[in-house]
Amino acid sequence: MYLTRLSVDRYKCFAGRVDIEIRPLTLLIGRNSSGKSVISRLPILLRHALSGDAIAPVDLTADGLEFGASFVDLVHGRSKHGAIGLGFRVEEEGGEYIDWWTEIQHIDDYKLQIVKYLRLDASEVGTFELRWTEAGDPLNPAYVVDESADPPVPFAFSGFLPASPRGDVPQPIVTAKAAALSAFHPLRHLGPLRATPSRDYVYPSRRLGDVGASGRNAAEILGADALRDGRKVLDAVAAFYERELGGWRLDVEPQGERFALVLVSGNTKVNLVDAGVGLSQALPLVIQRYVDTVRNAGGGVEVVEQPELHLHPAAHTGLADLYIDAVRRRPRPRFIIETHSENFLLRVRRRIAEGVLDPREVALYWVSDELGSSHLRPIPIDETGAVQTWPKGVFSEDYEEIKAIGQARAERTS
């Protein structure tokens, strides 16, 4: 199954309900602290809530990310007695679907989270609803099931998963959970600050396929590939670096039981530690793309924050092509990418205009903060790569600076 929609209501910086269509390549642009990361990191929170490992309906930490110091931090306006809504939709190409929506209420007197409403709508199991009666002991909440006239039933929640006092999970939930989790597997997150390189590394004792949240496994993947797998990933990464990143070719240099990552240009060899930060920050992204290509892996969701970080703008287009190529292969993941790079977006538009990329596979959103709430505005791209309506202020800085230069020049010469 594929993730096709994320939904939030009164969650963090979003005052009302927001539904975000997720396509193979979903791009989020906007100014700092506008709410992009609130959306991009949501799959991590949702997957954890479905995993069965959650303690509360919404755990504040998942996969090493902290979403708040307390539940109040998740509620828009930090209302002590507020509630939030979280949901998603996953679909299969054959028409199967799962719609999952959960509302969580904060009881400040008890510092307690209670699921006040759960609605599951799935092609395989139909509709299943739980509604909190709001009566009785909040430490032992009871629920009306499917609007029936039967007495309310007590349920405890691990994430979004209800269980009776005997530990029984309703069968519709069991069935839908397994299918929904498949849309989030694998779930990868590459944050804005990737791991800094080391001068040397130990060869890993197992085969790795995921660079990890900070890219901490990136070098080990290359070392193992050079030693055991015929350099297929390494050669692809090296060619990308040589083509897109200033002519330097990346290589693995054996050093007995250890190895180093080096950049080679002619007779010059430099340890990656001694090279520019941008070259090492891009490495986990590039490696993950070529690992999936060489091993024909994919599916799931990949969240990438600021892939262009520390790179010269000329290199941004090459990075964009890596993700464009990935969405054209099967199985393909859903990419949710935050970017501040105009060049990255221009390359996406160019590939659409060239007929390489289908505009229906791209969702572009402008995230803005207005009047105390974040807003999400879709920006359609047509089959020619054109954008009909740019929100005011999107990538307008160059134009404004050029106008200011012209005005200053005119004033000095008048």
JSON list of C-alpha atoms in Angstrom, two decimals, residues 145-340:
[
{"chain": "A", "resi": 145, "resn": "VAL", "atom": "CA", "xyz": [-18.86, 0.95, 19.51]},
{"chain": "A", "resi": 146, "resn": "ASP", "atom": "CA", "xyz": [-20.23, 1.74, 16.03]},
{"chain": "A", "resi": 147, "resn": "GLU", "atom": "CA", "xyz": [-23.02, 3.93, 17.44]},
{"chain": "A", "resi": 148, "resn": "SER", "atom": "CA", "xyz": [-24.68, 0.81, 18.86]},
{"chain": "A", "resi": 149, "resn": "ALA", "atom": "CA", "xyz": [-27.18, 0.81, 21.72]},
{"chain": "A", "resi": 150, "resn": "ASP", "atom": "CA", "xyz": [-25.11, -1.76, 23.61]},
{"chain": "A", "resi": 151, "resn": "PRO", "atom": "CA", "xyz": [-23.50, -0.73, 26.90]},
{"chain": "A", "resi": 152, "resn": "PRO", "atom": "CA", "xyz": [-20.22, 1.19, 26.51]},
{"chain": "A", "resi": 153, "resn": "VAL", "atom": "CA", "xyz": [-17.08, -0.94, 26.45]},
{"chain": "A", "resi": 154, "resn": "PRO", "atom": "CA", "xyz": [-13.84, -0.02, 28.26]},
{"chain": "A", "resi": 155, "resn": "PHE", "atom": "CA", "xyz": [-10.73, 0.21, 26.08]},
{"chain": "A", "resi": 156, "resn": "ALA", "atom": "CA", "xyz": [-7.13, 1.13, 26.74]},
{"chain": "A", "resi": 157, "resn": "PHE", "atom": "CA", "xyz": [-4.98, 2.50, 23.93]},
{"chain": "A", "resi": 158, "resn": "SER", "atom": "CA", "xyz": [-1.43, 1.79, 22.87]},
{"chain": "A", "resi": 159, "resn": "GLY", "atom": "CA", "xyz": [-0.98, 4.47, 20.27]},
{"chain": "A", "resi": 160, "resn": "PHE", "atom": "CA", "xyz": [-4.01, 4.28, 18.01]},
{"chain": "A", "resi": 161, "resn": "LEU", "atom": "CA", "xyz": [-4.66, 0.63, 18.88]},
{"chain": "A", "resi": 162, "resn": "PRO", "atom": "CA", "xyz": [-7.52, -0.10, 21.33]},
{"chain": "A", "resi": 163, "resn": "ALA", "atom": "CA", "xyz": [-7.56, -3.19, 23.52]},
{"chain": "A", "resi": 164, "resn": "SER", "atom": "CA", "xyz": [-10.18, -4.48, 25.95]},
{"chain": "A", "resi": 165, "resn": "PRO", "atom": "CA", "xyz": [-9.32, -5.18, 29.61]},
{"chain": "A", "resi": 166, "resn": "ARG", "atom": "CA", "xyz": [-8.56, -8.77, 28.54]},
{"chain": "A", "resi": 167, "resn": "GLY", "atom": "CA", "xyz": [-6.13, -7.51, 25.90]},
{"chain": "A", "resi": 168, "resn": "ASP", "atom": "CA", "xyz": [-8.38, -8.25, 22.94]},
{"chain": "A", "resi": 169, "resn": "VAL", "atom": "CA", "xyz": [-7.97, -5.91, 19.96]},
{"chain": "A", "resi": 170, "resn": "PRO", "atom": "CA", "xyz": [-11.05, -5.48, 17.72]},
{"chain": "A", "resi": 171, "resn": "GLN", "atom": "CA", "xyz": [-10.61, -7.55, 14.56]},
{"chain": "A", "resi": 172, "resn": "PRO", "atom": "CA", "xyz": [-11.12, -4.61, 12.14]},
{"chain": "A", "resi": 173, "resn": "ILE", "atom": "CA", "xyz": [-8.20, -2.86, 13.85]},
{"chain": "A", "resi": 174, "resn": "VAL", "atom": "CA", "xyz": [-5.99, -5.96, 13.64]},
{"chain": "A", "resi": 175, "resn": "THR", "atom": "CA", "xyz": [-6.69, -6.39, 9.93]},
{"chain": "A", "resi": 176, "resn": "ALA", "atom": "CA", "xyz": [-6.26, -2.73, 9.02]},
{"chain": "A", "resi": 177, "resn": "LYS", "atom": "CA", "xyz": [-3.15, -2.23, 11.15]},
{"chain": "A", "resi": 178, "resn": "ALA", "atom": "CA", "xyz": [-1.10, -4.81, 9.24]},
{"chain": "A", "resi": 179, "resn": "ALA", "atom": "CA", "xyz": [-2.05, -3.34, 5.87]},
{"chain": "A", "resi": 180, "resn": "ALA", "atom": "CA", "xyz": [-1.52, 0.26, 7.01]},
{"chain": "A", "resi": 181, "resn": "LEU", "atom": "CA", "xyz": [1.92, -0.46, 8.42]},
{"chain": "A", "resi": 182, "resn": "SER", "atom": "CA", "xyz": [3.01, -1.82, 5.05]},
{"chain": "A", "resi": 183, "resn": "ALA", "atom": "CA", "xyz": [2.64, 1.69, 3.62]},
{"chain": "A", "resi": 184, "resn": "PHE", "atom": "CA", "xyz": [5.09, 3.01, 6.21]},
{"chain": "A", "resi": 185, "resn": "HIS", "atom": "CA", "xyz": [7.71, 0.29, 5.65]},
{"chain": "A", "resi": 186, "resn": "PRO", "atom": "CA", "xyz": [10.44, 1.15, 5.34]},
{"chain": "A", "resi": 187, "resn": "LEU", "atom": "CA", "xyz": [10.19, 4.59, 6.92]},
{"chain": "A", "resi": 188, "resn": "ARG", "atom": "CA", "xyz": [13.36, 6.62, 6.56]},
{"chain": "A", "resi": 189, "resn": "HIS", "atom": "CA", "xyz": [14.13, 10.06, 7.89]},
{"chain": "A", "resi": 190, "resn": "LEU", "atom": "CA", "xyz": [17.16, 12.11, 6.90]},
{"chain": "A", "resi": 191, "resn": "GLY", "atom": "CA", "xyz": [17.20, 15.23, 9.03]},
{"chain": "A", "resi": 192, "resn": "PRO", "atom": "CA", "xyz": [18.78, 18.59, 8.20]},
{"chain": "A", "resi": 193, "resn": "LEU", "atom": "CA", "xyz": [22.04, 17.82, 10.04]},
{"chain": "A", "resi": 194, "resn": "ARG", "atom": "CA", "xyz": [23.72, 14.66, 8.84]},
{"chain": "A", "resi": 195, "resn": "ALA", "atom": "CA", "xyz": [26.51, 12.85, 10.70]},
{"chain": "A", "resi": 196, "resn": "THR", "atom": "CA", "xyz": [29.98, 14.35, 10.29]},
{"chain": "A", "resi": 197, "resn": "PRO", "atom": "CA", "xyz": [32.53, 12.01, 8.70]},
{"chain": "A", "resi": 198, "resn": "SER", "atom": "CA", "xyz": [35.28, 10.18, 10.56]},
{"chain": "A", "resi": 199, "resn": "ARG", "atom": "CA", "xyz": [38.87, 9.81, 9.40]},
{"chain": "A", "resi": 200, "resn": "ASP", "atom": "CA", "xyz": [38.47, 6.05, 9.21]},
{"chain": "A", "resi": 201, "resn": "TYR", "atom": "CA", "xyz": [35.90, 3.32, 9.83]},
{"chain": "A", "resi": 202, "resn": "VAL", "atom": "CA", "xyz": [35.55, -0.34, 10.77]},
{"chain": "A", "resi": 203, "resn": "TYR", "atom": "CA", "xyz": [34.03, -2.63, 8.15]},
{"chain": "A", "resi": 204, "resn": "PRO", "atom": "CA", "xyz": [30.49, -3.55, 9.29]},
{"chain": "A", "resi": 205, "resn": "SER", "atom": "CA", "xyz": [29.83, -7.15, 10.28]},
{"chain": "A", "resi": 206, "resn": "ARG", "atom": "CA", "xyz": [26.45, -7.24, 8.52]},
{"chain": "A", "resi": 207, "resn": "ARG", "atom": "CA", "xyz": [24.89, -5.98, 5.31]},
{"chain": "A", "resi": 208, "resn": "LEU", "atom": "CA", "xyz": [23.25, -2.59, 5.76]},
{"chain": "A", "resi": 209, "resn": "GLY", "atom": "CA", "xyz": [20.54, -1.13, 3.57]},
{"chain": "A", "resi": 210, "resn": "ASP", "atom": "CA", "xyz": [19.53, 2.01, 5.46]},
{"chain": "A", "resi": 211, "resn": "VAL", "atom": "CA", "xyz": [21.86, 4.94, 6.08]},
{"chain": "A", "resi": 212, "resn": "GLY", "atom": "CA", "xyz": [20.01, 5.79, 9.31]},
{"chain": "A", "resi": 213, "resn": "ALA", "atom": "CA", "xyz": [18.35, 8.96, 10.58]},
{"chain": "A", "resi": 214, "resn": "SER", "atom": "CA", "xyz": [21.52, 11.05, 10.58]},
{"chain": "A", "resi": 215, "resn": "GLY", "atom": "CA", "xyz": [23.31, 9.10, 7.87]},
{"chain": "A", "resi": 216, "resn": "ARG", "atom": "CA", "xyz": [25.45, 7.36, 10.46]},
{"chain": "A", "resi": 217, "resn": "ASN", "atom": "CA", "xyz": [25.58, 4.12, 8.42]},
{"chain": "A", "resi": 218, "resn": "ALA", "atom": "CA", "xyz": [26.50, 5.77, 5.13]},
{"chain": "A", "resi": 219, "resn": "ALA", "atom": "CA", "xyz": [30.25, 5.16, 5.17]},
{"chain": "A", "resi": 220, "resn": "GLU", "atom": "CA", "xyz": [29.86, 1.57, 6.40]},
{"chain": "A", "resi": 221, "resn": "ILE", "atom": "CA", "xyz": [27.52, 0.81, 3.49]},
{"chain": "A", "resi": 222, "resn": "LEU", "atom": "CA", "xyz": [30.21, 1.94, 1.04]},
{"chain": "A", "resi": 223, "resn": "GLY", "atom": "CA", "xyz": [32.96, 0.05, 2.84]},
{"chain": "A", "resi": 224, "resn": "ALA", "atom": "CA", "xyz": [30.99, -3.19, 2.79]},
{"chain": "A", "resi": 225, "resn": "ASP", "atom": "CA", "xyz": [30.01, -2.65, -0.84]},
{"chain": "A", "resi": 226, "resn": "ALA", "atom": "CA", "xyz": [33.64, -2.20, -1.87]},
{"chain": "A", "resi": 227, "resn": "LEU", "atom": "CA", "xyz": [34.76, -5.25, 0.10]},
{"chain": "A", "resi": 228, "resn": "ARG", "atom": "CA", "xyz": [31.93, -7.72, -0.58]},
{"chain": "A", "resi": 229, "resn": "ASP", "atom": "CA", "xyz": [29.47, -6.55, -3.23]},
{"chain": "A", "resi": 230, "resn": "GLY", "atom": "CA", "xyz": [31.53, -5.64, -6.27]},
{"chain": "A", "resi": 231, "resn": "ARG", "atom": "CA", "xyz": [31.54, -1.84, -5.76]},
{"chain": "A", "resi": 232, "resn": "LYS", "atom": "CA", "xyz": [28.19, -1.40, -7.51]},
{"chain": "A", "resi": 233, "resn": "VAL", "atom": "CA", "xyz": [26.90, 1.20, -5.06]},
{"chain": "A", "resi": 234, "resn": "LEU", "atom": "CA", "xyz": [30.32, 2.80, -4.60]},
{"chain": "A", "resi": 235, "resn": "ASP", "atom": "CA", "xyz": [30.90, 3.21, -8.34]},
{"chain": "A", "resi": 236, "resn": "ALA", "atom": "CA", "xyz": [27.47, 4.81, -8.79]},
{"chain": "A", "resi": 237, "resn": "VAL", "atom": "CA", "xyz": [28.06, 7.21, -5.89]},
{"chain": "A", "resi": 238, "resn": "ALA", "atom": "CA", "xyz": [31.57, 7.99, -7.15]},
{"chain": "A", "resi": 239, "resn": "ALA", "atom": "CA", "xyz": [30.25, 8.80, -10.61]},
{"chain": "A", "resi": 240, "resn": "PHE", "atom": "CA", "xyz": [27.62, 11.12, -9.14]},
{"chain": "A", "resi": 241, "resn": "TYR", "atom": "CA", "xyz": [30.22, 13.00, -7.11]},
{"chain": "A", "resi": 242, "resn": "GLU", "atom": "CA", "xyz": [32.50, 13.36, -10.12]},
{"chain": "A", "resi": 243, "resn": "ARG", "atom": "CA", "xyz": [29.63, 14.55, -12.33]},
{"chain": "A", "resi": 244, "resn": "GLU", "atom": "CA", "xyz": [27.77, 16.83, -9.93]},
{"chain": "A", "resi": 245, "resn": "LEU", "atom": "CA", "xyz": [30.15, 17.88, -7.15]},
{"chain": "A", "resi": 246, "resn": "GLY", "atom": "CA", "xyz": [33.15, 19.56, -8.69]},
{"chain": "A", "resi": 247, "resn": "GLY", "atom": "CA", "xyz": [34.90, 16.67, -10.43]},
{"chain": "A", "resi": 248, "resn": "TRP", "atom": "CA", "xyz": [36.01, 14.85, -7.27]},
{"chain": "A", "resi": 249, "resn": "ARG", "atom": "CA", "xyz": [35.59, 11.07, -7.35]},
{"chain": "A", "resi": 250, "resn": "LEU", "atom": "CA", "xyz": [34.73, 9.31, -4.08]},
{"chain": "A", "resi": 251, "resn": "ASP", "atom": "CA", "xyz": [36.59, 6.11, -3.24]},
{"chain": "A", "resi": 252, "resn": "VAL", "atom": "CA", "xyz": [37.15, 3.62, -0.42]},
{"chain": "A", "resi": 253, "resn": "GLU", "atom": "CA", "xyz": [40.78, 3.28, 0.69]},
{"chain": "A", "resi": 254, "resn": "PRO", "atom": "CA", "xyz": [41.51, 0.02, 2.57]},
{"chain": "A", "resi": 255, "resn": "GLN", "atom": "CA", "xyz": [43.64, 0.45, 5.70]},
{"chain": "A", "resi": 256, "resn": "GLY", "atom": "CA", "xyz": [44.02, -3.06, 7.10]},
{"chain": "A", "resi": 257, "resn": "GLU", "atom": "CA", "xyz": [41.04, -3.83, 9.31]},
{"chain": "A", "resi": 258, "resn": "ARG", "atom": "CA", "xyz": [39.67, -0.36, 8.67]},
{"chain": "A", "resi": 259, "resn": "PHE", "atom": "CA", "xyz": [39.00, 1.88, 5.70]},
{"chain": "A", "resi": 260, "resn": "ALA", "atom": "CA", "xyz": [38.78, 5.57, 4.83]},
{"chain": "A", "resi": 261, "resn": "LEU", "atom": "CA", "xyz": [36.60, 7.57, 2.46]},
{"chain": "A", "resi": 262, "resn": "VAL", "atom": "CA", "xyz": [38.71, 9.68, 0.14]},
{"chain": "A", "resi": 263, "resn": "LEU", "atom": "CA", "xyz": [38.10, 12.13, -2.68]},
{"chain": "A", "resi": 264, "resn": "VAL", "atom": "CA", "xyz": [40.33, 11.75, -5.72]},
{"chain": "A", "resi": 265, "resn": "SER", "atom": "CA", "xyz": [41.04, 14.23, -8.51]},
{"chain": "A", "resi": 266, "resn": "GLY", "atom": "CA", "xyz": [43.97, 13.39, -10.76]},
{"chain": "A", "resi": 267, "resn": "ASN", "atom": "CA", "xyz": [46.96, 12.72, -8.52]},
{"chain": "A", "resi": 268, "resn": "THR", "atom": "CA", "xyz": [45.36, 14.46, -5.54]},
{"chain": "A", "resi": 269, "resn": "LYS", "atom": "CA", "xyz": [43.75, 12.41, -2.78]},
{"chain": "A", "resi": 270, "resn": "VAL", "atom": "CA", "xyz": [41.93, 14.01, 0.18]},
{"chain": "A", "resi": 271, "resn": "ASN", "atom": "CA", "xyz": [40.25, 12.36, 3.15]},
{"chain": "A", "resi": 272, "resn": "LEU", "atom": "CA", "xyz": [36.54, 13.25, 3.21]},
{"chain": "A", "resi": 273, "resn": "VAL", "atom": "CA", "xyz": [37.08, 14.72, 6.69]},
{"chain": "A", "resi": 274, "resn": "ASP", "atom": "CA", "xyz": [39.32, 17.38, 5.16]},
{"chain": "A", "resi": 275, "resn": "ALA", "atom": "CA", "xyz": [36.93, 18.30, 2.34]},
{"chain": "A", "resi": 276, "resn": "GLY", "atom": "CA", "xyz": [34.05, 20.77, 2.29]},
{"chain": "A", "resi": 277, "resn": "VAL", "atom": "CA", "xyz": [31.10, 20.17, 4.59]},
{"chain": "A", "resi": 278, "resn": "GLY", "atom": "CA", "xyz": [28.66, 20.02, 1.70]},
{"chain": "A", "resi": 279, "resn": "LEU", "atom": "CA", "xyz": [30.36, 16.96, 0.21]},
{"chain": "A", "resi": 280, "resn": "SER", "atom": "CA", "xyz": [29.91, 14.96, 3.41]},
{"chain": "A", "resi": 281, "resn": "GLN", "atom": "CA", "xyz": [26.42, 16.27, 4.17]},
{"chain": "A", "resi": 282, "resn": "ALA", "atom": "CA", "xyz": [25.15, 15.10, 0.78]},
{"chain": "A", "resi": 283, "resn": "LEU", "atom": "CA", "xyz": [26.70, 11.65, 1.09]},
{"chain": "A", "resi": 284, "resn": "PRO", "atom": "CA", "xyz": [23.90, 9.84, 3.04]},
{"chain": "A", "resi": 285, "resn": "LEU", "atom": "CA", "xyz": [21.27, 11.08, 0.59]},
{"chain": "A", "resi": 286, "resn": "VAL", "atom": "CA", "xyz": [23.23, 9.98, -2.45]},
{"chain": "A", "resi": 287, "resn": "ILE", "atom": "CA", "xyz": [24.14, 6.60, -0.96]},
{"chain": "A", "resi": 288, "resn": "GLN", "atom": "CA", "xyz": [20.54, 5.81, 0.01]},
{"chain": "A", "resi": 289, "resn": "ARG", "atom": "CA", "xyz": [19.33, 6.55, -3.49]},
{"chain": "A", "resi": 290, "resn": "TYR", "atom": "CA", "xyz": [21.91, 4.30, -5.13]},
{"chain": "A", "resi": 291, "resn": "VAL", "atom": "CA", "xyz": [21.52, 1.50, -2.57]},
{"chain": "A", "resi": 292, "resn": "ASP", "atom": "CA", "xyz": [17.83, 1.33, -3.45]},
{"chain": "A", "resi": 293, "resn": "THR", "atom": "CA", "xyz": [18.59, 1.51, -7.18]},
{"chain": "A", "resi": 294, "resn": "VAL", "atom": "CA", "xyz": [21.26, -1.20, -7.19]},
{"chain": "A", "resi": 295, "resn": "ARG", "atom": "CA", "xyz": [19.30, -3.53, -4.89]},
{"chain": "A", "resi": 296, "resn": "ASN", "atom": "CA", "xyz": [15.91, -2.76, -6.48]},
{"chain": "A", "resi": 297, "resn": "ALA", "atom": "CA", "xyz": [14.56, -1.72, -3.10]},
{"chain": "A", "resi": 298, "resn": "GLY", "atom": "CA", "xyz": [11.92, 0.90, -2.41]},
{"chain": "A", "resi": 299, "resn": "GLY", "atom": "CA", "xyz": [8.40, 1.44, -1.17]},
{"chain": "A", "resi": 300, "resn": "GLY", "atom": "CA", "xyz": [7.49, 3.01, 2.14]},
{"chain": "A", "resi": 301, "resn": "VAL", "atom": "CA", "xyz": [8.11, 6.65, 2.99]},
{"chain": "A", "resi": 302, "resn": "GLU", "atom": "CA", "xyz": [11.32, 8.68, 2.92]},
{"chain": "A", "resi": 303, "resn": "VAL", "atom": "CA", "xyz": [11.39, 12.07, 4.66]},
{"chain": "A", "resi": 304, "resn": "VAL", "atom": "CA", "xyz": [14.26, 14.37, 3.70]},
{"chain": "A", "resi": 305, "resn": "GLU", "atom": "CA", "xyz": [14.87, 17.76, 5.27]},
{"chain": "A", "resi": 306, "resn": "GLN", "atom": "CA", "xyz": [16.93, 20.28, 3.30]},
{"chain": "A", "resi": 307, "resn": "PRO", "atom": "CA", "xyz": [18.76, 17.89, 0.96]},
{"chain": "A", "resi": 308, "resn": "GLU", "atom": "CA", "xyz": [20.66, 20.86, -0.46]},
{"chain": "A", "resi": 309, "resn": "LEU", "atom": "CA", "xyz": [22.21, 21.88, 2.86]},
{"chain": "A", "resi": 310, "resn": "HIS", "atom": "CA", "xyz": [25.78, 23.26, 2.56]},
{"chain": "A", "resi": 311, "resn": "LEU", "atom": "CA", "xyz": [25.91, 22.53, -1.17]},
{"chain": "A", "resi": 312, "resn": "HIS", "atom": "CA", "xyz": [26.64, 25.03, -3.92]},
{"chain": "A", "resi": 313, "resn": "PRO", "atom": "CA", "xyz": [23.40, 25.86, -5.78]},
{"chain": "A", "resi": 314, "resn": "ALA", "atom": "CA", "xyz": [24.80, 24.28, -8.95]},
{"chain": "A", "resi": 315, "resn": "ALA", "atom": "CA", "xyz": [24.68, 20.87, -7.23]},
{"chain": "A", "resi": 316, "resn": "HIS", "atom": "CA", "xyz": [21.03, 21.13, -6.20]},
{"chain": "A", "resi": 317, "resn": "THR", "atom": "CA", "xyz": [19.74, 20.05, -9.60]},
{"chain": "A", "resi": 318, "resn": "GLY", "atom": "CA", "xyz": [21.73, 16.83, -9.52]},
{"chain": "A", "resi": 319, "resn": "LEU", "atom": "CA", "xyz": [20.20, 15.95, -6.17]},
{"chain": "A", "resi": 320, "resn": "ALA", "atom": "CA", "xyz": [16.73, 16.64, -7.55]},
{"chain": "A", "resi": 321, "resn": "ASP", "atom": "CA", "xyz": [17.38, 14.20, -10.39]},
{"chain": "A", "resi": 322, "resn": "LEU", "atom": "CA", "xyz": [18.17, 11.44, -7.89]},
{"chain": "A", "resi": 323, "resn": "TYR", "atom": "CA", "xyz": [14.65, 11.70, -6.46]},
{"chain": "A", "resi": 324, "resn": "ILE", "atom": "CA", "xyz": [13.05, 12.17, -9.87]},
{"chain": "A", "resi": 325, "resn": "ASP", "atom": "CA", "xyz": [14.71, 8.97, -11.08]},
{"chain": "A", "resi": 326, "resn": "ALA", "atom": "CA", "xyz": [13.54, 7.12, -7.96]},
{"chain": "A", "resi": 327, "resn": "VAL", "atom": "CA", "xyz": [9.85, 7.94, -8.44]},
{"chain": "A", "resi": 328, "resn": "ARG", "atom": "CA", "xyz": [10.02, 6.52, -11.97]},
{"chain": "A", "resi": 329, "resn": "ARG", "atom": "CA", "xyz": [11.07, 3.09, -10.69]},
{"chain": "A", "resi": 330, "resn": "ARG", "atom": "CA", "xyz": [9.09, 0.36, -8.94]},
{"chain": "A", "resi": 331, "resn": "PRO", "atom": "CA", "xyz": [8.71, -0.18, -6.08]},
{"chain": "A", "resi": 332, "resn": "ARG", "atom": "CA", "xyz": [8.88, 3.52, -5.40]},
{"chain": "A", "resi": 333, "resn": "PRO", "atom": "CA", "xyz": [8.71, 5.23, -2.03]},
{"chain": "A", "resi": 334, "resn": "ARG", "atom": "CA", "xyz": [6.74, 8.31, -1.17]},
{"chain": "A", "resi": 335, "resn": "PHE", "atom": "CA", "xyz": [9.26, 11.13, -0.82]},
{"chain": "A", "resi": 336, "resn": "ILE", "atom": "CA", "xyz": [8.35, 14.05, 1.47]},
{"chain": "A", "resi": 337, "resn": "ILE", "atom": "CA", "xyz": [11.04, 16.66, 0.95]},
{"chain": "A", "resi": 338, "resn": "GLU", "atom": "CA", "xyz": [11.47, 20.02, 2.65]},
{"chain": "A", "resi": 339, "resn": "THR", "atom": "CA", "xyz": [13.59, 22.36, 0.60]},
{"chain": "A", "resi": 340, "resn": "HIS", "atom": "CA", "xyz": [14.64, 25.99, 0.41]}
]
